[in-house]
Coordinates of C-alpha atoms and ligand atoms in Angstrom, one line a residue:
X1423 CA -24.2 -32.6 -19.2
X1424 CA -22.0 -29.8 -19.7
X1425 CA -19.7 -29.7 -23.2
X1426 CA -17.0 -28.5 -21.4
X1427 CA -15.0 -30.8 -18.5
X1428 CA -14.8 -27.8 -16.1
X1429 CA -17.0 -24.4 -15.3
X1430 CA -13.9 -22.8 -14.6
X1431 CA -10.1 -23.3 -15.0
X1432 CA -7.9 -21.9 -13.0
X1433 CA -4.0 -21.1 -13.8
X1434 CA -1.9 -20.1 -11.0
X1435 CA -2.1 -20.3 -7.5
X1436 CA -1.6 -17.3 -6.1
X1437 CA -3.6 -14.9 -3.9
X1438 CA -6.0 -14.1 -7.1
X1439 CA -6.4 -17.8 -8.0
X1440 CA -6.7 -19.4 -5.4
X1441 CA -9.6 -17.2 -4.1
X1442 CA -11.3 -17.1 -7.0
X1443 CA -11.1 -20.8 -7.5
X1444 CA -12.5 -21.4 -4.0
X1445 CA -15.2 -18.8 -4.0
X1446 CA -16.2 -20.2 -7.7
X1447 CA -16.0 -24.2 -6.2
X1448 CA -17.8 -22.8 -3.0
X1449 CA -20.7 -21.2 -5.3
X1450 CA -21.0 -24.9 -6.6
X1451 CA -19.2 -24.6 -9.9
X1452 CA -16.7 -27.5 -11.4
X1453 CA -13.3 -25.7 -10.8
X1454 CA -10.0 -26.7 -11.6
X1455 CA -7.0 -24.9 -10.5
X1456 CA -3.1 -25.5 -12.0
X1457 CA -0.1 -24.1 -9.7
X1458 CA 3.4 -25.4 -10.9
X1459 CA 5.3 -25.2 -8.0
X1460 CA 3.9 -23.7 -4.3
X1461 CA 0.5 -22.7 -3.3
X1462 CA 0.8 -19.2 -1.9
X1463 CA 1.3 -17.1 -5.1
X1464 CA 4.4 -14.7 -4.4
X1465 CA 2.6 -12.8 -1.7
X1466 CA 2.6 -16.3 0.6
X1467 CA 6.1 -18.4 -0.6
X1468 CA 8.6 -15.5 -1.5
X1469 CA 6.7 -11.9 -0.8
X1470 CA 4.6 -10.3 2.0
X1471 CA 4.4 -13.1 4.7
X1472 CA 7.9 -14.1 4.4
X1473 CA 9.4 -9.7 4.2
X1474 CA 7.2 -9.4 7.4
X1475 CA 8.6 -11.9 9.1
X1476 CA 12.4 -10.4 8.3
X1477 CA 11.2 -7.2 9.1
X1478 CA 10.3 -8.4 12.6
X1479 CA 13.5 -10.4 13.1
X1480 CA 15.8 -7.5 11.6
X1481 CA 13.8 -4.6 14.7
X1482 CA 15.3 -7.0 17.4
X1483 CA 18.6 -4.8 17.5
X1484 CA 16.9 -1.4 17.9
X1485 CA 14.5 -3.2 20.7
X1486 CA 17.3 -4.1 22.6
X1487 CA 19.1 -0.5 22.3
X1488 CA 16.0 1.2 23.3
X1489 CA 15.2 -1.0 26.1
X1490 CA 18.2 0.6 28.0
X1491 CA 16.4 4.2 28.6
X1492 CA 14.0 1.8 30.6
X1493 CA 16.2 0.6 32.7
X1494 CA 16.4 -2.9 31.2
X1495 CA 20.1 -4.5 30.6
X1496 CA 20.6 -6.9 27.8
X1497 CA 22.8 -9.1 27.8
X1498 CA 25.2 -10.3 24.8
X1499 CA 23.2 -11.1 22.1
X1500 CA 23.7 -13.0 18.7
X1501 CA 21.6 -14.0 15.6
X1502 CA 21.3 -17.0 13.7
X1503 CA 20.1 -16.6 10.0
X1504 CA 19.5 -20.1 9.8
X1505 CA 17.1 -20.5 12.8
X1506 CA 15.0 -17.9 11.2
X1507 CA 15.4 -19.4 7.5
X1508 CA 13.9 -22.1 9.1
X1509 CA 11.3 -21.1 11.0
X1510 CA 9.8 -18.8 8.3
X1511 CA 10.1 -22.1 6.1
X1512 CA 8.1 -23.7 8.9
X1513 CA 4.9 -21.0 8.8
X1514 CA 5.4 -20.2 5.4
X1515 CA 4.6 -24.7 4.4
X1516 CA 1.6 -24.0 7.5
X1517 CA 0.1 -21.2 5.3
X1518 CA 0.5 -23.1 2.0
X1519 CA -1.5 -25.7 3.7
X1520 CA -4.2 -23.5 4.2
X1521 CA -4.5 -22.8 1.2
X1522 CA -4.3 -26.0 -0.3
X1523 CA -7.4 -27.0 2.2
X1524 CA -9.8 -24.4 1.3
X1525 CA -9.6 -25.2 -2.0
X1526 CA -10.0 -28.7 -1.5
X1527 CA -12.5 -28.0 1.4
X1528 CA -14.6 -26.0 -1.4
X1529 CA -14.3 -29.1 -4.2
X1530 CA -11.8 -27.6 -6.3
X1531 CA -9.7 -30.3 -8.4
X1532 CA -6.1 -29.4 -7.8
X1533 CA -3.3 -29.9 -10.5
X1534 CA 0.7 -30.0 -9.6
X1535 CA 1.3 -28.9 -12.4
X1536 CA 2.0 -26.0 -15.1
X1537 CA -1.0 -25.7 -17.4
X1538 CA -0.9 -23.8 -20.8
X1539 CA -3.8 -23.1 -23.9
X1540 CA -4.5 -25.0 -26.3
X1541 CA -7.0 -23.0 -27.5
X1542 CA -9.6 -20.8 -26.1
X1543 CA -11.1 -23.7 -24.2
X1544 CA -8.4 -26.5 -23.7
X1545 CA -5.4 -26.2 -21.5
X1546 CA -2.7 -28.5 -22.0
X1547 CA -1.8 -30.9 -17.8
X1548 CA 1.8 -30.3 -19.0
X1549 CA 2.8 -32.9 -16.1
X1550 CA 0.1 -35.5 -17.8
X1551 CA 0.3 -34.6 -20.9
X1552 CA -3.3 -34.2 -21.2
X1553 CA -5.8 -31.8 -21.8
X1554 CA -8.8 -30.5 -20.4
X1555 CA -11.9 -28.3 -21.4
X1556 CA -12.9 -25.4 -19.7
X1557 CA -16.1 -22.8 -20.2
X1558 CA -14.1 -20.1 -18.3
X1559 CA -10.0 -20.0 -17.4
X1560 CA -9.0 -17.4 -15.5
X1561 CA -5.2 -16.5 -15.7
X1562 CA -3.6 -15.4 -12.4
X1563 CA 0.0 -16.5 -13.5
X1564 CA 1.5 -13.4 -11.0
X1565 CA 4.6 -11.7 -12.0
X1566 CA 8.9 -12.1 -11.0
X1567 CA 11.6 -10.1 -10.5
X1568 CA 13.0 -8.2 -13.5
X1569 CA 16.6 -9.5 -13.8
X1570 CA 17.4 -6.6 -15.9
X1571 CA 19.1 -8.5 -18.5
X1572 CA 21.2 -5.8 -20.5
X1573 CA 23.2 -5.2 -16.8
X1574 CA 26.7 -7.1 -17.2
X1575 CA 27.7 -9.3 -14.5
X1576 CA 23.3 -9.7 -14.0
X1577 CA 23.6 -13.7 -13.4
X1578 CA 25.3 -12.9 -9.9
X1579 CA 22.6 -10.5 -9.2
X1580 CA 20.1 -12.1 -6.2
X1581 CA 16.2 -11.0 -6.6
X1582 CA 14.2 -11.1 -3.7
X1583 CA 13.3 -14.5 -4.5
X1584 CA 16.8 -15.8 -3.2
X1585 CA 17.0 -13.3 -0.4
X1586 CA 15.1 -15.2 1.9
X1587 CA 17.2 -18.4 1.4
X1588 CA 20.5 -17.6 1.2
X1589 CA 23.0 -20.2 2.3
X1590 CA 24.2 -17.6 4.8
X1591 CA 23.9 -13.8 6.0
X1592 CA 26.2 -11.6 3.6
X1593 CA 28.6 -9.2 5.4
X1594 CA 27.9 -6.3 2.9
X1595 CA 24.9 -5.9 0.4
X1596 CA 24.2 -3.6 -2.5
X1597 CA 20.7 -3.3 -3.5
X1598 CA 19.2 -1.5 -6.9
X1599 CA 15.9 -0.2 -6.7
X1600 CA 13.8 2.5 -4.9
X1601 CA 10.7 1.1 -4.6
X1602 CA 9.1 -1.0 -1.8
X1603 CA 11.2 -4.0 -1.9
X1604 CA 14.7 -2.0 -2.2
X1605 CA 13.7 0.1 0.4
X1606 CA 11.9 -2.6 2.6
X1607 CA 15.4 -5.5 2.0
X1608 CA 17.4 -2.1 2.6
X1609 CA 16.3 -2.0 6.0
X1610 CA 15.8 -5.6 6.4
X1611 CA 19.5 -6.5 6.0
X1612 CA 20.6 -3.3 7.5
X1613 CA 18.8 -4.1 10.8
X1614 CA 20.3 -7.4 10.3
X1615 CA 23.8 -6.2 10.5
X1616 CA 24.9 -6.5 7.1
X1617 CA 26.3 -3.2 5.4
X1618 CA 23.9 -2.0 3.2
X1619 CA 24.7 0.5 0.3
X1620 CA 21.0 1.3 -1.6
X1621 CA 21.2 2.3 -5.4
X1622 CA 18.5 4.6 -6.8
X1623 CA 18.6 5.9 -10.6
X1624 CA 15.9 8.9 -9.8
X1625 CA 16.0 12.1 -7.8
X1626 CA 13.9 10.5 -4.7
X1627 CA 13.2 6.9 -3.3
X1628 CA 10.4 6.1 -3.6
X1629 CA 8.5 7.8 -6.3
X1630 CA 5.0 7.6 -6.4
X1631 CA 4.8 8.5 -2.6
X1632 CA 3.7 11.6 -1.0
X1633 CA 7.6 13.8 -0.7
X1634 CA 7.6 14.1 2.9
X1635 CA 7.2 10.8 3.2
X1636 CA 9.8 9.8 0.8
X1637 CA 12.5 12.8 2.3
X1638 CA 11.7 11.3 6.0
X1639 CA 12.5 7.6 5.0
X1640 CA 15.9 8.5 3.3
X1641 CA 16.9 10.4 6.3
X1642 CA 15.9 7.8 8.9
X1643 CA 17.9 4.9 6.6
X1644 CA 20.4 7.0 6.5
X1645 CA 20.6 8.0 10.3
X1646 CA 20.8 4.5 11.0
X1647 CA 23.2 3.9 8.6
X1648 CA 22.0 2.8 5.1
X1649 CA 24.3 4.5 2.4
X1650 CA 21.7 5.8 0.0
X1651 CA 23.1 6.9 -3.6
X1652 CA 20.8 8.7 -5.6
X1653 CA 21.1 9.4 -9.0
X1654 CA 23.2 6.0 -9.4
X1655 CA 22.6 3.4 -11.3
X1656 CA 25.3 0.0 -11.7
X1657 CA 27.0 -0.5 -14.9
X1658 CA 28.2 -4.0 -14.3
X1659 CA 29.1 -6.4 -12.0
X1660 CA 32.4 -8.6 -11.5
X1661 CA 33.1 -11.5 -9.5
X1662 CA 36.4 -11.5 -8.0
X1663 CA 38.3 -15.1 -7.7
X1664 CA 37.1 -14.5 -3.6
X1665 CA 33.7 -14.8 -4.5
X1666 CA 32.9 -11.5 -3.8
X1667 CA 31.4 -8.9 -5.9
X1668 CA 32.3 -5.9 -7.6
X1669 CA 29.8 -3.3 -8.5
X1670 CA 31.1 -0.5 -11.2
X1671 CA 28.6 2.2 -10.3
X1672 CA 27.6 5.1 -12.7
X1673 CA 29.8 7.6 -11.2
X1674 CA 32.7 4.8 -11.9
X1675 CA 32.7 4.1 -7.7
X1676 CA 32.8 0.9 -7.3
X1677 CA 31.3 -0.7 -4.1
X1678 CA 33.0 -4.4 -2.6
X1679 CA 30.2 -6.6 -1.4
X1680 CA 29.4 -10.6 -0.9
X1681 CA 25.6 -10.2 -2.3
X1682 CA 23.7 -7.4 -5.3
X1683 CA 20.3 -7.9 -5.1
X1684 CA 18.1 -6.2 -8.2
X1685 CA 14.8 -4.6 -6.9
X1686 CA 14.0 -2.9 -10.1
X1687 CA 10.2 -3.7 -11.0
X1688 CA 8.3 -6.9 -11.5
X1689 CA 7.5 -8.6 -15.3
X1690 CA 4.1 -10.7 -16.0
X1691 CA 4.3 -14.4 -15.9
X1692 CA 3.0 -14.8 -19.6
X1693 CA 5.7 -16.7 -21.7
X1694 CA 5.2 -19.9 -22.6
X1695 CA 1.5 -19.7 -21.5
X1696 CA 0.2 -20.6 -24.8
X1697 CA -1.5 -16.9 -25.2
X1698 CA -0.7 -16.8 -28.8
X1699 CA -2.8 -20.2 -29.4
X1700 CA -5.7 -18.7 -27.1
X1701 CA -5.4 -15.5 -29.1
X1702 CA -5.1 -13.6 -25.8
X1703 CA -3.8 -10.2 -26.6
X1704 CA -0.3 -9.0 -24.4
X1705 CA 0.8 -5.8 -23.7
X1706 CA 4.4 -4.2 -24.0
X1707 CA 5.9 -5.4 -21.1
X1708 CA 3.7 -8.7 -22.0
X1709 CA 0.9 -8.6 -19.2
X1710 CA -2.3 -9.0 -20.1
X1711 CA -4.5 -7.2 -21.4
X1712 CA -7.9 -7.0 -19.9
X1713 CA -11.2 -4.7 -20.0
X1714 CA -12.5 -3.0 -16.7
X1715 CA -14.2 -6.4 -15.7
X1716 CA -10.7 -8.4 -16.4
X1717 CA -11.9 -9.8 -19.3
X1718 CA -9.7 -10.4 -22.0
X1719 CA -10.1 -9.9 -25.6
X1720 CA -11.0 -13.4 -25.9
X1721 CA -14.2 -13.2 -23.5
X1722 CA -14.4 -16.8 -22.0
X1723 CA -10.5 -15.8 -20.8
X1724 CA -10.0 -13.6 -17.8
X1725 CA -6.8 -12.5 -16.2
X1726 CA -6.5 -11.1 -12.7
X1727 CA -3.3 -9.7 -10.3
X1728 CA 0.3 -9.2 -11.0
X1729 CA -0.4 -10.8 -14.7
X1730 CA -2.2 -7.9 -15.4
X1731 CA 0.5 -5.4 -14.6
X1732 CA -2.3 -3.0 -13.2
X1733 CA -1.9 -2.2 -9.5
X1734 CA 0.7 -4.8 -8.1
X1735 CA -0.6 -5.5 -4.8
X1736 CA -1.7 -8.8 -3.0
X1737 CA -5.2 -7.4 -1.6
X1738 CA -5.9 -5.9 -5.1
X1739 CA -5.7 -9.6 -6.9
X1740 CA -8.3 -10.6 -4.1
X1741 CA -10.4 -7.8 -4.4
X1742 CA -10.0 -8.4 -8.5
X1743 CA -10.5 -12.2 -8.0
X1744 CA -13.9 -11.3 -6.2
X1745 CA -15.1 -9.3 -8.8
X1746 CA -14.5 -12.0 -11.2
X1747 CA -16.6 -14.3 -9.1
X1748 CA -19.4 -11.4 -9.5
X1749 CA -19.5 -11.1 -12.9
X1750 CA -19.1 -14.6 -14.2
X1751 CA -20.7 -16.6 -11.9
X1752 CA -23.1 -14.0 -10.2
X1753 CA -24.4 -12.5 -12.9
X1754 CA -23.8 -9.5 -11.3
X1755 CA -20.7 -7.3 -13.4
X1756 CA -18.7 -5.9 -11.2
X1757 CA -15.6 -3.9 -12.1
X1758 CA -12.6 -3.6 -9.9
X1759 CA -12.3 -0.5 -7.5
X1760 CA -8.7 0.8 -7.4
X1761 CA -9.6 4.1 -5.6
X1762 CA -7.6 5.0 -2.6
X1763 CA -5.9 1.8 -2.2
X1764 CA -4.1 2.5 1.2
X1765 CA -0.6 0.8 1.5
X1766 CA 2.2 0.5 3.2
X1767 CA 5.7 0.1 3.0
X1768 CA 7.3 -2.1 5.6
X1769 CA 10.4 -0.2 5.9
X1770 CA 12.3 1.3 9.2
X1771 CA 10.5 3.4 10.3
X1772 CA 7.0 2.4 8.6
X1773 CA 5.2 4.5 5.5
X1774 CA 1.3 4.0 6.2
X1775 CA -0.9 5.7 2.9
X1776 CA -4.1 5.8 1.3
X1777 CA -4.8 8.4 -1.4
X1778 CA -3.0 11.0 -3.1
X1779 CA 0.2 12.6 -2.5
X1780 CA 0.5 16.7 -1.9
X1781 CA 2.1 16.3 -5.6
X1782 CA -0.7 14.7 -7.1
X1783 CA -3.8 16.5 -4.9
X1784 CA -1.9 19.9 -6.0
X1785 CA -2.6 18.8 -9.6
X1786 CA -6.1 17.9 -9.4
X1787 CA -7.6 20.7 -6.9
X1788 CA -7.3 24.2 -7.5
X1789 CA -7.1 24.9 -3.2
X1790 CA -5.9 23.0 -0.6
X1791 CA -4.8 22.6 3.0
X1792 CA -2.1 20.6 4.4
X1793 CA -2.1 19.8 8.2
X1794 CA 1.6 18.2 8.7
X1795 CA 3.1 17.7 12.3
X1796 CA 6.9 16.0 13.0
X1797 CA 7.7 15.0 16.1
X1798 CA 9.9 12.7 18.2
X1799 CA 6.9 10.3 19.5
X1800 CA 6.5 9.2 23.5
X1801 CA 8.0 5.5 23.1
X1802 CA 11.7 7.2 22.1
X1803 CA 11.5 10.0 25.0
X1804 CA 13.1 7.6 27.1
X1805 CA 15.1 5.6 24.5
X1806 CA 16.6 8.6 23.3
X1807 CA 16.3 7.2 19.7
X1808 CA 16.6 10.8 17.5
X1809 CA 14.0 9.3 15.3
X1810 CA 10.6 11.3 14.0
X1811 CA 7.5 10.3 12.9
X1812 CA 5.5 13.0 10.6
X1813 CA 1.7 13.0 10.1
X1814 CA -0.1 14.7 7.0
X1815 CA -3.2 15.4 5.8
X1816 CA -4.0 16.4 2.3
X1817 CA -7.8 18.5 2.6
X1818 CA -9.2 19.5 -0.7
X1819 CA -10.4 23.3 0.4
X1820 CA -13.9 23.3 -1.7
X1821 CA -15.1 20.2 -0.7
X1822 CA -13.3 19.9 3.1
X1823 CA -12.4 16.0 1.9
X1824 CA -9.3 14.4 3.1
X1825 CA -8.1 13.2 0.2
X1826 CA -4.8 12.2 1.2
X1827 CA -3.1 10.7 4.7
X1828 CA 0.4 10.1 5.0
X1829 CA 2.3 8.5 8.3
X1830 CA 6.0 7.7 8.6
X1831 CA 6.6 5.9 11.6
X1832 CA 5.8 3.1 14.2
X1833 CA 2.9 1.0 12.8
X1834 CA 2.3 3.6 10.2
X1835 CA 0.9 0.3 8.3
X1836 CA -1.4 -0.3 10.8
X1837 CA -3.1 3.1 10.9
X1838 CA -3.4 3.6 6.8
X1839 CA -5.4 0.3 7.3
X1840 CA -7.9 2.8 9.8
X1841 CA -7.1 6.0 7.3
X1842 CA -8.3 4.0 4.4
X1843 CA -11.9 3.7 5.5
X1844 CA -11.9 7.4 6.3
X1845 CA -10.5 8.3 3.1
X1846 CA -12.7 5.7 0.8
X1847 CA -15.6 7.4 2.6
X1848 CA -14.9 10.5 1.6
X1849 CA -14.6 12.1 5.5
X1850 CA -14.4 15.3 5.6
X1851 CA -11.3 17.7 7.9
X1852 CA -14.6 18.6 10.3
X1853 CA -15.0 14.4 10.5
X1854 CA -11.3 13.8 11.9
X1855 CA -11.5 17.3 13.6
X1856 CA -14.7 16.2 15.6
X1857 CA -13.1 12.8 16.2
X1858 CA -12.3 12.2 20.0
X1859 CA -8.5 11.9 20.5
X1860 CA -6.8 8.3 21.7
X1861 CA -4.5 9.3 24.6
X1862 CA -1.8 8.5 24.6
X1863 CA -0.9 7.5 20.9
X1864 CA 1.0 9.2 18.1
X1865 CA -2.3 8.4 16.0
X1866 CA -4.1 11.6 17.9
X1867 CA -2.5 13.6 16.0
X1868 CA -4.4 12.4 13.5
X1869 CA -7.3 14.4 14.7
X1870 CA -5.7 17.3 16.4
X1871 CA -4.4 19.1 13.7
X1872 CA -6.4 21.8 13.7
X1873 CA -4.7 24.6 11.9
X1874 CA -3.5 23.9 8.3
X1875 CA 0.4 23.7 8.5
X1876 CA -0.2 25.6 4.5
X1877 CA -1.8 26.4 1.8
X1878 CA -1.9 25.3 -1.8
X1879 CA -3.4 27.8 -4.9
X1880 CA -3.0 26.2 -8.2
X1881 CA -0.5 24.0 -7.4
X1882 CA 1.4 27.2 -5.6
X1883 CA 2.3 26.9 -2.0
X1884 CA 0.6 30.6 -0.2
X1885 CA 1.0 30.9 3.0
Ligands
NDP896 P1 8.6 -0.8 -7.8 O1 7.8 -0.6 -9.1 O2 8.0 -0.4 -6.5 O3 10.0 -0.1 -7.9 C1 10.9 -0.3 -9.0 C2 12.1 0.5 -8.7 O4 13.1 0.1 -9.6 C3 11.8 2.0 -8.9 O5 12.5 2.7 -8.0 C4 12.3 2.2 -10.4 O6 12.8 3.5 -10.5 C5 13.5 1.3 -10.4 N1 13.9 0.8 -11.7 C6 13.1 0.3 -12.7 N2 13.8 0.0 -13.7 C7 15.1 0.2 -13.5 C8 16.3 0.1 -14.2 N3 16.3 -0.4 -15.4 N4 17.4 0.5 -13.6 C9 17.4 1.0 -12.4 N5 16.3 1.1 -11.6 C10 15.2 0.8 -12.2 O7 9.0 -2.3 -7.9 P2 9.5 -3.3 -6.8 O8 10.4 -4.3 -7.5 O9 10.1 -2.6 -5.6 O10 8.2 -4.0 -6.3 C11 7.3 -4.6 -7.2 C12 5.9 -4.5 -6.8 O11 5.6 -5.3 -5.7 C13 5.6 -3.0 -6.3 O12 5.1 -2.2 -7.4 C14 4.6 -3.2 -5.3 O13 3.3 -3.0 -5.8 C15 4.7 -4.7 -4.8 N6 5.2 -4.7 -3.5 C16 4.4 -4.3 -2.5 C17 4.9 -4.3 -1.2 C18 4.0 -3.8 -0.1 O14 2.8 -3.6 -0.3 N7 4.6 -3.4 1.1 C19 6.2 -4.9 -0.8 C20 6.9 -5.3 -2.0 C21 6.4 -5.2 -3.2 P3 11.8 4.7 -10.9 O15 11.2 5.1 -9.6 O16 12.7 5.8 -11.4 O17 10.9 4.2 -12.0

C-alpha cells in the first residue's frame, strides 16, 4: 500500500488540471482534483468559449449591412442581451459538464472545494476541514484580472470576468488595455452598439504583434467606429450620483460612460495557497516558479498554465499539462515546446499568427524577405464594406524558412491554425510557392506571393 492517500493531487480545474488529472486517472493513477468554484478554468466559465460566443453575436450587425449588396432586405432588427447571457450560460454549464465527466469517466475523485498545502505532501479540504496526502500535486490555480489597485475610483472598474454578465448592455464603454482582451471586448461591445472609447498607455495596440498587423487593426476599429486613444492612460474614476462614470484621462479629457472595464494583464492565482508552508518558491508578480519540466523547487510540486505566468494561453496549459503526464507518470521527461505558438486574436477583423513578427525576425537574421499583399477580399466586392485584409510572410533569406505569417482579416484564426504547421515545420518560401492555390479564397494568396514586397539587411529595410 502506498504511504501517500493519492498518486497525484490536483489544485485547480482549469484547462491544465483538468487534463492532466484525467490523462494521470486514465493512465491508472489515484488522482484527486480540487476546483473551488466551476470546472472550466477561465478558458471554459469566463474566457475563450464565452468571448467567442460574443464575438459571433456582436458580427450580426455587419452581416445584415453587407447582405444588402446581395440583394437581401432585412428587416428591423433588435438585440436582446439577456437572451444571449442566457444562452452562453446554457453551453457554457453543457461544457462544464464535460468536463466534470471525463474526469469522473477516468476515476478521478473530485473535490468542491479550495485546497491549500500543508506541507509538501498534505493539502488542507478547506470545505472538510481535512487533509489529504499526495506523492505528487500539481498546481494549475490559473490567473485573474489585474484590478490595478493604485487607480482611484478602481472598485467601479468591471474585468472581463463581469463583462459577460452584466445586469444589462451599457450605452457607452471605456476599456483600458491593448492587448487581446481590450482589443477583442473593444470590438465586442462596439459591434454590439455600445460606444466604445479604447485606452492604450503605449505607442501601438497590441504590442508583441507583427506592426502591420497591429497598424491594420487600429485602422479597421477605428473605421468602424472605436475611438482608440493612444498614449493615454486613466487617472481616476468618479461615480456621478446618476450612476454613471467619469473617467479623468491622462491628457485631463475626461470620457462619460455607464461601464470601465480594466484589460491591463493577468496576476497568478497563488495567495493563500499555502506556498510558503510547501516552500514553493514565487516570482515577482507571485507565479510560480518552475524548471523547464514545470517542476518546482520543491520536486514532488509541479505547477502548470496561467499560474506560471509563462505563455498565457489555454492550448499552452494543455500542451504543458501533457508534458507533465510524460515526465511524472511516463517516465519519459518531456519539456514544454513554446516555439511558434500560432494565435489569434478574435477581434474585428481577425489577427491569425504563428511566429515572429518583421520586428523580431529583423533582429535575429541578418537578410530577409517580406512578401506582404492588402487587398479588399471577394466577400466585400459586393457589400461594398471598405475593409482590407493584409497577408505577410516573414522568409529568412539564408535558410528560405518562413519564419513568420501574419493575416488580418476574415477567419484569419482559422488559417494561423493551417500556418502553424507550416511554420513549426520549418517550410520553406519554395514549399508555399510550390503549393497549389485554393480558388477562390483570400488564403491563396498565401502561396502566390511570389516576388518579395522588400528586403531586410541588418535590420535595414533595402529595397
Ligand atoms: P495582455 O498582456 O495581452 O495585455 C495587457 C495590456 O495592458 C497591454 O496592452 C499593456 O500595455 C497594458 N497594461 C499593463 N499594465 C498596465 C497599466 N498599469 N496601465 C495601463 N495599461 C497597462 O493582457 P490581457 O489582459 O489582454 O490578456 C491576458 C492574457 O490572456 C494574454 O496575455 C493572452 O495570452 C490571454 N488571452 C488570449 C486570448 C486569445 O488567445 N485570443 C484572448 C484573451 C486573452 P503594454 O503593451 O504597454 O505592456
Amino acid at each position: 500500500m502506498s504511504e501517500f492517500d493519492y498518486d497525484l493531487f490536483v489544485i485547480g480545474g482549469g484547462s491544465g488540471g483538468v487534463r492532466a488529472g484525467r490523462v494521470s486517472a486514465a493512465l491508472g493513477k489515484k488522482v484527486a482534483i480540487a476546483e473551488e468554484y466551476r470546472f472550466g478554468g477561465t478558458c471554459v466559465i469566463r474566457g475563450c468559449v464565452p468571448k467567442k460566443l460574443y464575438v459571433y453575436a456582436s458580427q450580426f450587425p455587419e452581416h445584415f449591412e453587407d447582405s444588402a449588396g446581395y440583394g437581401w432586405t432585412v428587416g428591423e432588427t433588435s438585440f436582446d442581451w439577456r437572451t444571449l447571457v442566457a444562452n452562453k450560460d446554457r453551453e457554457i454549464a453543457r461544457l462544464e459538464g464535460l468536463y466534470r465527466k471525463g474526469l469522473e469517466n477516468a476515476g478521478a475523485e473530485i473535490f468542491e472545494s479550495r485546497a491549500v498545502l500543508d506541507d509538501r505532501h498534505t493539502v488542507r479540504i478547506v470545505s472538510e476541514n481535512r487533509t489529504v496526502t499526495a506523492r505528487h500535486i500539481l498546481i494549475a490555480t490559473g490567473g485573474r484580472p489585474n484590478m490595478h489597485e493604485a487607480l482611484p475610483g478602481n472598485e467601479y472598474c468591471i474585468s472581463s470576468n463581469e463583462a459577460f454578465d452584466l445586469p444589462e448592455l451599457p450605452k457607452s464603454i471605456v476599456i483600458a488595455g491593448g492587448g487581446y482582451i481590450a482589443v477583442e471586448f473593444a470590438n465586442i461591445f462596439h459591434g454590439l452598439g455600445v460606444e466604445t472609447t479604447l485606452i492604450y498607455r503605449g505607442k501601438e495596440i497590441l504590442g508583441r504583434f507583427d506592426m502591420d498587423m497591429r497598424r491594420g487593426v487600429h485602422r479597421e476599429m477605428e473605421r468602424k467606429g472605436i475611438r482608440i486613444l493612444c498614449h493615454t492612460i486613466s487617472k481616476g474614476i468618479v461615480k456621478r450620483p446618476d450612476g454613471r462614470l467619469e473617467v479623468r484621462l491622462s491628457d485631463d479629457e475626461i470620457i462619460v460612460a455607464d461601464q470601465m472595464m480594466l484589460a491591463i494583464g493577468r496576476s497568478p492565482n497563488t495567495e493563500g495557497l499555502g506556498l510558503e508552508a510547501a516552500g514553493v518558491e514565487t516570482g515577482p508578480i507571485g507565479e510560480i516558479v518552475v524548471d523547464e519540466l514545470s517542476r518546482t523547487n520543491v520536486d514532488n510540486i509541479y505547477a502548470i498554465g496561467d499560474v506560471t505566468n509563462r505563455v498565457q494561453l489555454t492550448p499552452v496549459a494543455i500542451h504543458e499539462a501533457m508534458c507533465f503526464v510524460d515526465t511524472v507518470f511516463r517516465d519519459r521527461p518531456t519539456p514544454p515546446d513554446f516555439d511558434a505558438i500560432a494565435t489569434a486574436v478574435f477581434s474585428q477583423p481577425e489577427i491569425g499568427t504563428v511566429g515572429l513578427s518583421e520586428d523580431e525576425a529583423a533582429k535575429r537574421f541578418d537578410e530577409l524577405e517580406i512578401y506582404r499583399a492588402e487587398f479588399r477580399p471577394m466577400r466585400h466586392t459586393l457589400s461594398g464594406r471598405q475593409e482590407r485584409m493584409i497577408m505577410k510572410l516573414v522568409v529568412d533569406a539564408t535558410t528560405r524558412r518562413v519564419v513568420g505569417a501574419h493575416v488580418l482579416g476574415v477567419d484569419a484564426g482559422e488559417m494561423a491554425q493551417l500556418l502553424g504547421i507550416a511554420v513549426k515545420a520549418r517550410l520553406t518560401k519554395e514549399d508555399f510557392d510550390g503549393t497549389m492555390a485554393v480558388h477562390p479564397t483570400a488564403a491563396e494568396e498565401l502561396v502566390t506571393m511570389y516576388q518579395p514586397s522588400y528586403r531586410l539587411r541588418n535590420g535595414e529595410r533595402v529595397e
